[in-house]
């Protein structure tokens, strides 16, 4: 199975470009260097070096572990240690820390000849770390066959062809930016223009100067675009605007349509499932709905007791998924893997959905209150709580997502502490975890609401806010 497809257009990242043939030559040189490694980490900046390194891992059949470039020391050490990565691929001069795997400067490696044995379809291609509801991030094992199945299904749904020019500026360490936004373009054969950052003016420039036809963004990107009449107007000539990674607010959908003339395509997925549900390029697009299951994907709704929930457009239930593009499990966590599936083999997404009689899906909430969707990121509250509790002045901490006009949700913390202010706590977390995980608001309170078992009742935290 050739995961990367055949011929295709160039890849440009932040203004630097490589023809596909040159990209594969450089990636082949990476593959020759890392061949036989158990796993390799990639310092996943928005750069051509990241693309070359990831493609090199794909060619070599070595699992690639994208490392968020803004990882704090605790998160970075956890990912590198838990994944077992033996090498760290990065651009020349990248900063490393004591105890980390040896650095391999991607730009110093000689190009290869492209000769490599094709890895087995079931081999692990990526280990993507995702925040759950508690504790440190878990490594999600994504196989080559799952990526291929997922990308082919999306190409069908979005009528994505080599004639498209894909434009986005999303981070290259998660499904949206890396799997869809890089491997998708390479598999389909369409040119890729990565704008470095997902700024409305950069998207507009790519539409005008590069003939961008297919644009990827998270709701925050589309909210900012809809608020910029000039940038939005430049996208009128595009073929498709795709929104994902978090729910797109209906007002943003409507403003975007008014300004660009496009009804955006919404889709739904998780790191563990890739993209499973999407509106189609040739179908109707309804605000608030994420579409219908992709080819090969089955979905169902279940009540808390496991009983079936009808697809009547009104009754909510936990969304379960069964598909060939599901993950292979959590790295070194068999108990967590087993707990994420039902006895009859369906993956429990933990998201609450409603399915209409015509198959349209609407995501209405989270089965728990501990997963925060902010600016397209899925952020685990437990990880931030652990970081806050590491501060010597903090006695108790609880973190939730609260509404935010631009980000969708913001990270909000309720903290019982002595002798420390909000600003210092925010800086403390930002120094330990990724920047997007820092609380935007910290409420210093006298105590947290708890039930008879001593568990924090997060639904009552809002009562404590001033």
Short mmCIF file of C-alpha atoms in Angstrom, two decimals:
data_model
loop_
_atom_site.label_atom_id
_atom_site.label_comp_id
_atom_site.label_asym_id
_atom_site.label_seq_id
_atom_site.Cartn_x
_atom_site.Cartn_y
_atom_site.Cartn_z
CA UNK A 1 0.00 0.00 0.00
CA UNK A 2 1.56 3.29 -1.16
CA UNK A 3 0.35 5.64 1.56
CA UNK A 4 1.73 8.73 -0.17
CA UNK A 5 0.17 8.09 -3.56
CA UNK A 6 1.84 8.74 -6.92
CA UNK A 7 2.73 12.03 -8.52
CA UNK A 8 1.61 15.35 -7.13
CA UNK A 9 2.20 19.03 -6.69
CA UNK A 10 4.70 20.95 -4.58
CA UNK A 11 4.60 21.56 -0.84
CA UNK A 12 5.12 25.08 0.47
CA UNK A 13 5.40 25.88 4.17
CA UNK A 14 5.76 29.44 5.46
CA UNK A 15 7.05 30.64 2.10
CA UNK A 16 9.58 27.84 1.42
CA UNK A 17 8.74 25.31 -1.27
CA UNK A 18 9.83 21.84 -2.37
CA UNK A 19 8.75 20.02 -5.50
CA UNK A 20 7.27 16.63 -4.69
CA UNK A 21 10.23 14.80 -6.23
CA UNK A 22 12.75 16.79 -4.15
CA UNK A 23 10.64 16.29 -1.00
CA UNK A 24 10.70 12.53 -1.53
CA UNK A 25 14.46 12.55 -2.18
CA UNK A 26 15.12 14.38 1.07
CA UNK A 27 12.65 12.20 2.95
CA UNK A 28 14.38 9.15 1.52
CA UNK A 29 17.61 10.40 3.08
CA UNK A 30 15.84 10.61 6.43
CA UNK A 31 14.48 7.09 5.96
CA UNK A 32 17.99 5.78 5.34
CA UNK A 33 19.21 7.40 8.55
CA UNK A 34 16.41 6.19 10.86
CA UNK A 35 15.70 2.76 9.38
CA UNK A 36 15.27 0.11 12.06
CA UNK A 37 14.50 2.52 14.91
CA UNK A 38 11.64 1.59 17.22
CA UNK A 39 10.20 5.10 16.95
CA UNK A 40 11.41 8.62 16.20
CA UNK A 41 10.19 11.96 17.52
CA UNK A 42 9.79 14.98 15.24
CA UNK A 43 10.02 18.52 16.57
CA UNK A 44 6.83 19.47 14.75
CA UNK A 45 7.27 23.12 13.90
CA UNK A 46 5.44 24.58 10.92
CA UNK A 47 8.36 23.96 8.56
CA UNK A 48 9.50 21.96 5.57
CA UNK A 49 11.85 20.08 7.90
CA UNK A 50 8.84 18.71 9.76
CA UNK A 51 7.23 17.54 6.53
CA UNK A 52 10.46 15.93 5.33
CA UNK A 53 10.96 14.19 8.68
CA UNK A 54 7.42 12.82 8.88
CA UNK A 55 7.49 11.60 5.29
CA UNK A 56 10.89 10.02 6.00
CA UNK A 57 9.34 8.05 8.84
CA UNK A 58 6.48 6.98 6.57
CA UNK A 59 8.95 5.77 3.92
CA UNK A 60 11.06 3.91 6.50
CA UNK A 61 8.10 2.30 8.23
CA UNK A 62 9.25 3.80 11.54
CA UNK A 63 6.53 5.16 13.86
CA UNK A 64 6.66 8.96 14.00
CA UNK A 65 5.92 10.82 17.24
CA UNK A 66 5.14 14.50 16.55
CA UNK A 67 6.37 16.67 19.42
CA UNK A 68 4.45 19.95 19.85
CA UNK A 69 7.03 22.74 19.57
CA UNK A 70 5.51 24.66 22.49
CA UNK A 71 5.59 21.68 24.85
CA UNK A 72 6.60 22.53 28.37
CA UNK A 73 9.38 20.43 29.96
CA UNK A 74 6.97 18.05 31.76
CA UNK A 75 4.89 17.35 28.68
CA UNK A 76 7.93 17.03 26.43
CA UNK A 77 9.66 14.61 28.79
CA UNK A 78 6.50 12.53 29.10
CA UNK A 79 6.02 12.20 25.32
CA UNK A 80 9.65 11.35 24.64
CA UNK A 81 9.88 8.88 27.50
CA UNK A 82 6.51 7.21 27.04
CA UNK A 83 6.91 6.79 23.27
CA UNK A 84 10.34 5.20 23.43
CA UNK A 85 11.57 7.48 20.64
CA UNK A 86 15.24 6.73 19.93
CA UNK A 87 15.99 9.82 17.83
CA UNK A 88 14.72 13.40 17.66
CA UNK A 89 14.39 14.83 14.14
CA UNK A 90 14.45 18.59 13.78
CA UNK A 91 15.92 21.46 11.82
CA UNK A 92 19.57 22.28 12.36
CA UNK A 93 20.12 24.21 15.58
CA UNK A 94 16.94 23.05 17.33
CA UNK A 95 17.14 23.23 21.12
CA UNK A 96 17.36 19.97 23.04
CA UNK A 97 17.55 19.14 26.71
CA UNK A 98 19.53 16.77 28.90
CA UNK A 99 18.33 13.19 28.78
CA UNK A 100 16.57 13.51 25.42
CA UNK A 101 17.22 11.27 22.41
CA UNK A 102 20.07 12.28 20.06
CA UNK A 103 19.21 15.10 17.66
CA UNK A 104 19.26 14.34 13.93
CA UNK A 105 19.36 17.61 11.91
CA UNK A 106 17.09 16.86 8.97
CA UNK A 107 18.59 19.58 6.79
CA UNK A 108 22.09 18.10 7.14
CA UNK A 109 21.18 14.65 5.79
CA UNK A 110 22.09 13.78 2.18
CA UNK A 111 19.17 13.02 -0.14
CA UNK A 112 18.36 9.37 -0.75
CA UNK A 113 17.53 7.39 -3.87
CA UNK A 114 13.95 6.57 -2.91
CA UNK A 115 14.53 2.82 -2.76
CA UNK A 116 12.71 1.31 0.25
CA UNK A 117 10.60 -1.73 0.99
CA UNK A 118 6.91 -0.92 1.44
CA UNK A 119 5.90 -1.44 5.08
CA UNK A 120 2.90 -3.60 5.94
CA UNK A 121 -0.49 -1.82 5.86
CA UNK A 122 -1.10 -2.55 9.51
CA UNK A 123 2.21 -1.06 10.64
CA UNK A 124 2.04 1.93 12.96
CA UNK A 125 2.66 5.17 11.07
CA UNK A 126 2.08 7.75 13.80
CA UNK A 127 1.92 7.92 17.58
CA UNK A 128 -0.18 11.00 18.33
CA UNK A 129 -0.44 12.15 21.92
CA UNK A 130 -3.86 13.28 23.01
CA UNK A 131 -5.20 14.64 26.27
CA UNK A 132 -7.85 12.53 27.91
CA UNK A 133 -10.00 13.53 30.85
CA UNK A 134 -7.39 12.64 33.46
CA UNK A 135 -3.64 12.43 33.78
CA UNK A 136 -0.89 12.75 31.23
CA UNK A 137 -1.48 12.53 27.45
CA UNK A 138 -1.85 9.04 25.97
CA UNK A 139 -0.07 7.82 22.82
CA UNK A 140 -2.59 6.91 20.12
CA UNK A 141 -1.33 4.30 17.64
CA UNK A 142 -2.42 5.14 14.09
CA UNK A 143 -1.76 2.56 11.38
CA UNK A 144 -0.91 3.16 7.74
CA UNK A 145 -4.10 1.43 6.65
CA UNK A 146 -6.24 3.62 8.93
CA UNK A 147 -4.71 6.79 7.47
CA UNK A 148 -5.21 5.54 3.92
CA UNK A 149 -8.84 4.56 4.56
CA UNK A 150 -9.58 7.87 6.25
CA UNK A 151 -8.00 10.03 3.56
CA UNK A 152 -9.63 8.13 0.72
CA UNK A 153 -13.03 8.52 2.38
CA UNK A 154 -12.49 12.27 2.73
CA UNK A 155 -11.31 12.62 -0.86
CA UNK A 156 -14.57 10.99 -1.90
CA UNK A 157 -16.72 13.17 0.37
CA UNK A 158 -15.02 16.44 -0.53
CA UNK A 159 -14.39 15.64 -4.23
CA UNK A 160 -10.73 16.33 -3.43
CA UNK A 161 -8.51 15.86 -6.51
CA UNK A 162 -5.00 16.78 -7.74
CA UNK A 163 -6.59 19.86 -9.34
CA UNK A 164 -7.20 21.36 -5.90
CA UNK A 165 -4.73 23.59 -4.11
CA UNK A 166 -4.98 22.94 -0.36
CA UNK A 167 -4.39 25.91 1.94
CA UNK A 168 -4.14 25.87 5.73
CA UNK A 169 -1.91 27.08 8.55
CA UNK A 170 -2.70 24.50 11.22
CA UNK A 171 -0.19 22.92 13.63
CA UNK A 172 1.64 19.86 12.29
CA UNK A 173 1.32 17.65 15.35
CA UNK A 174 -2.30 16.52 15.26
CA UNK A 175 -4.81 14.91 12.90
CA UNK A 176 -6.19 18.07 11.34
CA UNK A 177 -2.95 19.78 10.35
CA UNK A 178 -0.68 16.78 9.82
CA UNK A 179 -2.78 13.82 8.69
CA UNK A 180 -5.40 15.71 6.70
CA UNK A 181 -3.36 18.78 5.90
CA UNK A 182 -0.05 17.17 4.85
CA UNK A 183 -0.50 13.44 4.25
CA UNK A 184 -3.87 14.12 2.66
CA UNK A 185 -2.39 16.49 0.10
CA UNK A 186 0.45 14.06 -0.65
CA UNK A 187 -1.90 11.08 -1.05
CA UNK A 188 -4.37 12.96 -3.25
CA UNK A 189 -1.60 14.70 -5.18
CA UNK A 190 -2.80 18.26 -4.68
CA UNK A 191 -0.33 21.11 -4.08
CA UNK A 192 -0.13 22.29 -0.47
CA UNK A 193 0.28 25.87 0.70
CA UNK A 194 0.84 26.00 4.45
CA UNK A 195 0.66 29.60 5.59
CA UNK A 196 2.80 29.16 8.71
CA UNK A 197 0.00 30.38 10.92
CA UNK A 198 -3.76 30.32 10.20
CA UNK A 199 -4.24 34.05 9.76
CA UNK A 200 -7.18 35.33 7.67
CA UNK A 201 -4.92 37.64 5.67
CA UNK A 202 -2.61 34.71 4.86
CA UNK A 203 -5.54 32.61 3.66
CA UNK A 204 -6.71 35.52 1.53
CA UNK A 205 -3.26 35.91 -0.01
CA UNK A 206 -3.13 32.20 -0.83
CA UNK A 207 -6.52 32.47 -2.51
CA UNK A 208 -5.40 35.41 -4.62
CA UNK A 209 -1.80 34.47 -5.38
CA UNK A 210 -1.77 30.67 -5.31
CA UNK A 211 -5.20 29.77 -6.59
CA UNK A 212 -6.23 28.11 -3.33
CA UNK A 213 -9.39 26.06 -3.75
CA UNK A 214 -9.65 23.96 -0.57
CA UNK A 215 -9.20 25.66 2.81
CA UNK A 216 -8.93 23.97 6.23
CA UNK A 217 -9.55 25.83 9.47
CA UNK A 218 -10.76 25.48 13.04
CA UNK A 219 -13.76 27.54 14.21
CA UNK A 220 -11.49 30.24 15.65
CA UNK A 221 -9.92 30.74 12.21
CA UNK A 222 -13.33 31.01 10.56
CA UNK A 223 -14.62 33.34 13.26
CA UNK A 224 -11.70 35.69 12.65
CA UNK A 225 -12.10 35.39 8.88
CA UNK A 226 -15.80 36.22 9.07
CA UNK A 227 -14.86 39.33 11.07
CA UNK A 228 -12.43 40.47 8.33
CA UNK A 229 -14.49 41.52 5.27
CA UNK A 230 -11.47 41.84 2.98
CA UNK A 231 -10.06 38.40 3.86
CA UNK A 232 -13.46 36.77 3.67
CA UNK A 233 -14.19 38.33 0.30
CA UNK A 234 -10.95 36.92 -1.11
CA UNK A 235 -12.23 33.39 -0.42
CA UNK A 236 -15.26 33.72 -2.67
CA UNK A 237 -13.35 32.01 -5.49
CA UNK A 238 -12.51 28.95 -3.39
CA UNK A 239 -14.22 25.61 -3.95
CA UNK A 240 -14.62 24.43 -0.36
CA UNK A 241 -14.11 25.76 3.16
CA UNK A 242 -13.77 22.98 5.75
CA UNK A 243 -14.17 23.49 9.50
CA UNK A 244 -13.22 20.99 12.17
CA UNK A 245 -11.52 20.17 15.50
CA UNK A 246 -14.37 21.80 17.44
CA UNK A 247 -18.02 22.68 16.83
CA UNK A 248 -18.56 25.63 14.48
CA UNK A 249 -21.00 28.05 16.16
CA UNK A 250 -24.09 28.65 14.06
CA UNK A 251 -23.58 32.46 14.03
CA UNK A 252 -20.07 31.96 12.65
CA UNK A 253 -21.43 29.62 9.95
CA UNK A 254 -23.95 32.26 8.96
CA UNK A 255 -21.50 35.17 8.99
CA UNK A 256 -18.99 33.15 6.97
CA UNK A 257 -21.63 32.31 4.38
CA UNK A 258 -22.67 35.95 4.13
CA UNK A 259 -19.10 37.18 3.67
CA UNK A 260 -17.65 34.40 1.47
CA UNK A 261 -20.67 32.96 -0.31
CA UNK A 262 -19.73 29.50 1.03
CA UNK A 263 -21.67 27.25 3.35
CA UNK A 264 -18.71 25.61 5.14
CA UNK A 265 -18.29 21.85 5.30
CA UNK A 266 -18.22 20.61 8.88
CA UNK A 267 -16.81 17.27 9.95
CA UNK A 268 -16.26 15.30 13.15
CA UNK A 269 -13.51 13.07 14.39
CA UNK A 270 -11.04 12.31 17.13
CA UNK A 271 -7.39 11.38 17.26
CA UNK A 272 -8.48 7.81 17.94
CA UNK A 273 -10.91 7.65 15.02
CA UNK A 274 -9.54 10.14 12.48
CA UNK A 275 -12.49 11.73 10.64
CA UNK A 276 -15.63 9.62 10.72
CA UNK A 277 -18.52 11.99 9.90
CA UNK A 278 -18.63 14.84 7.41
CA UNK A 279 -20.84 16.93 5.21
CA UNK A 280 -20.24 16.29 1.52
CA UNK A 281 -19.15 18.67 -1.21
CA UNK A 282 -22.14 17.60 -3.29
CA UNK A 283 -24.62 17.54 -0.39
CA UNK A 284 -26.54 19.89 1.83
CA UNK A 285 -24.71 21.63 4.69
CA UNK A 286 -26.72 22.44 7.77
CA UNK A 287 -25.45 24.79 10.50
CA UNK A 288 -24.85 22.90 13.71
CA UNK A 289 -24.55 19.51 11.99
CA UNK A 290 -21.32 17.68 11.17
CA UNK A 291 -22.77 15.61 8.33
CA UNK A 292 -23.18 11.89 7.78
CA UNK A 293 -20.84 8.90 8.24
CA UNK A 294 -18.08 8.55 5.66
CA UNK A 295 -17.91 5.43 3.48
CA UNK A 296 -17.00 2.41 5.61
CA UNK A 297 -17.98 4.12 8.88
CA UNK A 298 -20.81 2.94 11.13
CA UNK A 299 -22.21 4.97 14.02
CA UNK A 300 -24.80 4.42 16.72
CA UNK A 301 -26.06 6.11 19.87
CA UNK A 302 -26.20 4.49 23.29
CA UNK A 303 -27.79 5.49 26.59
CA UNK A 304 -25.81 5.47 29.83
CA UNK A 305 -26.97 1.91 30.48
CA UNK A 306 -25.90 0.81 27.00
CA UNK A 307 -29.42 0.65 25.59
CA UNK A 308 -29.89 1.79 21.97
CA UNK A 309 -30.97 5.38 21.36
CA UNK A 310 -33.19 6.09 18.34
CA UNK A 311 -32.06 8.25 15.45
CA UNK A 312 -35.03 10.58 15.77
CA UNK A 313 -33.24 13.91 15.64
CA UNK A 314 -34.14 14.66 19.24
CA UNK A 315 -32.85 11.97 21.62
CA UNK A 316 -29.20 12.33 22.64
CA UNK A 317 -26.84 9.46 23.36
CA UNK A 318 -23.15 8.67 23.49
CA UNK A 319 -21.75 8.32 19.99
CA UNK A 320 -20.15 4.96 19.21
CA UNK A 321 -18.10 4.35 16.06
CA UNK A 322 -16.99 1.27 14.14
CA UNK A 323 -14.71 1.70 11.11
CA UNK A 324 -11.49 0.52 9.43
CA UNK A 325 -9.85 3.84 10.31
CA UNK A 326 -9.91 3.40 14.09
CA UNK A 327 -6.70 3.50 16.09
CA UNK A 328 -4.84 0.36 17.12
CA UNK A 329 -4.89 1.21 20.83
CA UNK A 330 -3.14 3.39 23.40
CA UNK A 331 0.60 2.83 23.65
CA UNK A 332 1.47 0.72 26.72
CA UNK A 333 -2.06 1.14 28.14
CA UNK A 334 -4.05 -2.05 27.51
CA UNK A 335 -6.55 -1.24 30.25
CA UNK A 336 -7.32 2.18 28.77
CA UNK A 337 -7.62 0.63 25.31
CA UNK A 338 -10.04 -2.04 26.52
CA UNK A 339 -12.13 0.51 28.41
CA UNK A 340 -12.56 2.62 25.28
CA UNK A 341 -14.42 -0.14 23.42
CA UNK A 342 -17.75 -1.80 24.08
CA UNK A 343 -18.03 -5.56 24.48
CA UNK A 344 -19.21 -5.85 20.87
CA UNK A 345 -16.30 -3.83 19.45
CA UNK A 346 -17.57 -0.26 19.08
CA UNK A 347 -15.37 2.67 20.08
CA UNK A 348 -16.85 4.92 22.77
CA UNK A 349 -16.21 8.51 21.67
CA UNK A 350 -17.37 10.06 24.94
CA UNK A 351 -19.25 12.68 22.92
CA UNK A 352 -23.00 13.11 23.12
CA UNK A 353 -24.76 13.36 19.77
CA UNK A 354 -28.18 13.42 18.13
CA UNK A 355 -28.75 11.64 14.83
CA UNK A 356 -31.56 12.77 12.56
CA UNK A 357 -33.68 10.24 10.60
CA UNK A 358 -31.79 11.20 7.43
CA UNK A 359 -28.45 10.35 9.09
CA UNK A 360 -27.25 13.87 9.87
CA UNK A 361 -25.21 14.04 13.08
CA UNK A 362 -25.19 16.88 15.60
CA UNK A 363 -22.65 16.87 18.43
CA UNK A 364 -24.33 18.36 21.48
CA UNK A 365 -21.79 17.97 24.26
CA UNK A 366 -19.28 15.89 26.13
CA UNK A 367 -20.12 12.83 28.18
CA UNK A 368 -17.99 14.39 30.90
CA UNK A 369 -17.04 17.96 31.68
CA UNK A 370 -13.34 17.31 31.52
CA UNK A 371 -12.45 17.72 27.86
CA UNK A 372 -12.12 21.31 26.73
CA UNK A 373 -12.24 22.36 23.06
CA UNK A 374 -10.44 25.66 22.70
CA UNK A 375 -9.32 27.20 19.42
CA UNK A 376 -9.42 23.77 17.72
CA UNK A 377 -7.43 22.02 20.47
CA UNK A 378 -8.83 19.26 22.66
CA UNK A 379 -7.43 19.88 26.13
CA UNK A 380 -7.67 17.52 29.07
CA UNK A 381 -8.63 19.24 32.32
CA UNK A 382 -6.81 16.66 34.43
CA UNK A 383 -3.44 17.50 32.93
CA UNK A 384 -3.86 21.19 33.77
CA UNK A 385 -5.11 20.38 37.26
CA UNK A 386 -2.00 18.28 37.85
CA UNK A 387 0.20 21.17 36.69
CA UNK A 388 -1.55 23.62 39.02
CA UNK A 389 -1.28 21.22 41.93
CA UNK A 390 2.49 21.07 41.36
CA UNK A 391 2.72 24.68 42.54
CA UNK A 392 3.68 24.68 46.22
CA UNK A 393 1.04 27.27 47.09
CA UNK A 394 -1.88 25.37 45.52
CA UNK A 395 -4.02 23.11 47.70
CA UNK A 396 -6.89 22.30 45.38
CA UNK A 397 -7.59 22.86 41.70
CA UNK A 398 -10.42 22.19 39.28
CA UNK A 399 -10.42 23.10 35.58
CA UNK A 400 -13.33 23.41 33.17
CA UNK A 401 -14.08 24.96 29.80
CA UNK A 402 -16.16 28.12 29.80
CA UNK A 403 -17.66 29.91 26.77
CA UNK A 404 -15.35 32.18 24.81
CA UNK A 405 -16.48 34.24 21.81
CA UNK A 406 -13.32 33.59 19.76
CA UNK A 407 -11.96 30.24 20.98
CA UNK A 408 -15.25 28.46 21.53
CA UNK A 409 -14.17 27.51 25.02
CA UNK A 410 -11.42 28.86 27.24
CA UNK A 411 -9.53 27.06 29.99
CA UNK A 412 -10.84 28.32 33.34
CA UNK A 413 -9.39 27.23 36.66
CA UNK A 414 -10.78 27.35 40.18
CA UNK A 415 -7.95 27.22 42.68
CA UNK A 416 -7.58 27.08 46.44
CA UNK A 417 -4.15 28.56 47.20
CA UNK A 418 -2.18 30.72 49.58
CA UNK A 419 0.03 33.69 48.73
CA UNK A 420 -0.11 33.50 44.93
CA UNK A 421 -2.06 35.52 42.37
CA UNK A 422 -3.82 34.64 39.13
CA UNK A 423 -1.03 35.87 36.85
CA UNK A 424 1.66 33.78 38.54
CA UNK A 425 -0.46 30.64 38.34
CA UNK A 426 -1.10 31.17 34.63
CA UNK A 427 2.62 31.68 34.02
CA UNK A 428 3.41 28.59 36.10
CA UNK A 429 1.20 26.36 33.94
CA UNK A 430 2.43 27.97 30.72
CA UNK A 431 5.98 27.10 31.77
CA UNK A 432 5.14 23.43 32.21
CA UNK A 433 2.64 22.65 29.44
CA UNK A 434 1.88 23.80 25.90
CA UNK A 435 0.95 27.45 25.65
CA UNK A 436 -2.60 26.73 24.50
CA UNK A 437 -3.21 24.72 27.69
CA UNK A 438 -2.61 27.58 30.09
CA UNK A 439 -5.69 28.89 31.92
CA UNK A 440 -6.97 32.17 30.58
CA UNK A 441 -8.83 32.81 33.83
CA UNK A 442 -8.04 31.67 37.35
CA UNK A 443 -10.57 32.15 40.13
CA UNK A 444 -9.03 32.02 43.61
CA UNK A 445 -11.67 30.49 45.88
CA UNK A 446 -11.98 29.35 49.50
CA UNK A 447 -13.05 25.80 48.62
CA UNK A 448 -14.37 23.55 45.86
CA UNK A 449 -17.88 22.02 45.84
CA UNK A 450 -17.70 18.28 46.50
CA UNK A 451 -20.16 15.41 46.75
CA UNK A 452 -20.41 12.84 49.52
CA UNK A 453 -17.61 10.83 47.95
CA UNK A 454 -15.28 13.83 47.97
CA UNK A 455 -15.39 14.33 44.19
CA UNK A 456 -15.47 17.88 42.86
CA UNK A 457 -18.88 18.75 41.42
CA UNK A 458 -17.76 20.68 38.37
CA UNK A 459 -21.27 21.68 37.36
CA UNK A 460 -21.35 23.91 40.44
CA UNK A 461 -18.02 25.66 39.85
CA UNK A 462 -19.69 28.50 38.00
CA UNK A 463 -21.40 29.49 41.24
CA UNK A 464 -17.99 30.46 42.62
CA UNK A 465 -17.08 32.91 39.88
CA UNK A 466 -17.36 36.57 40.92
#
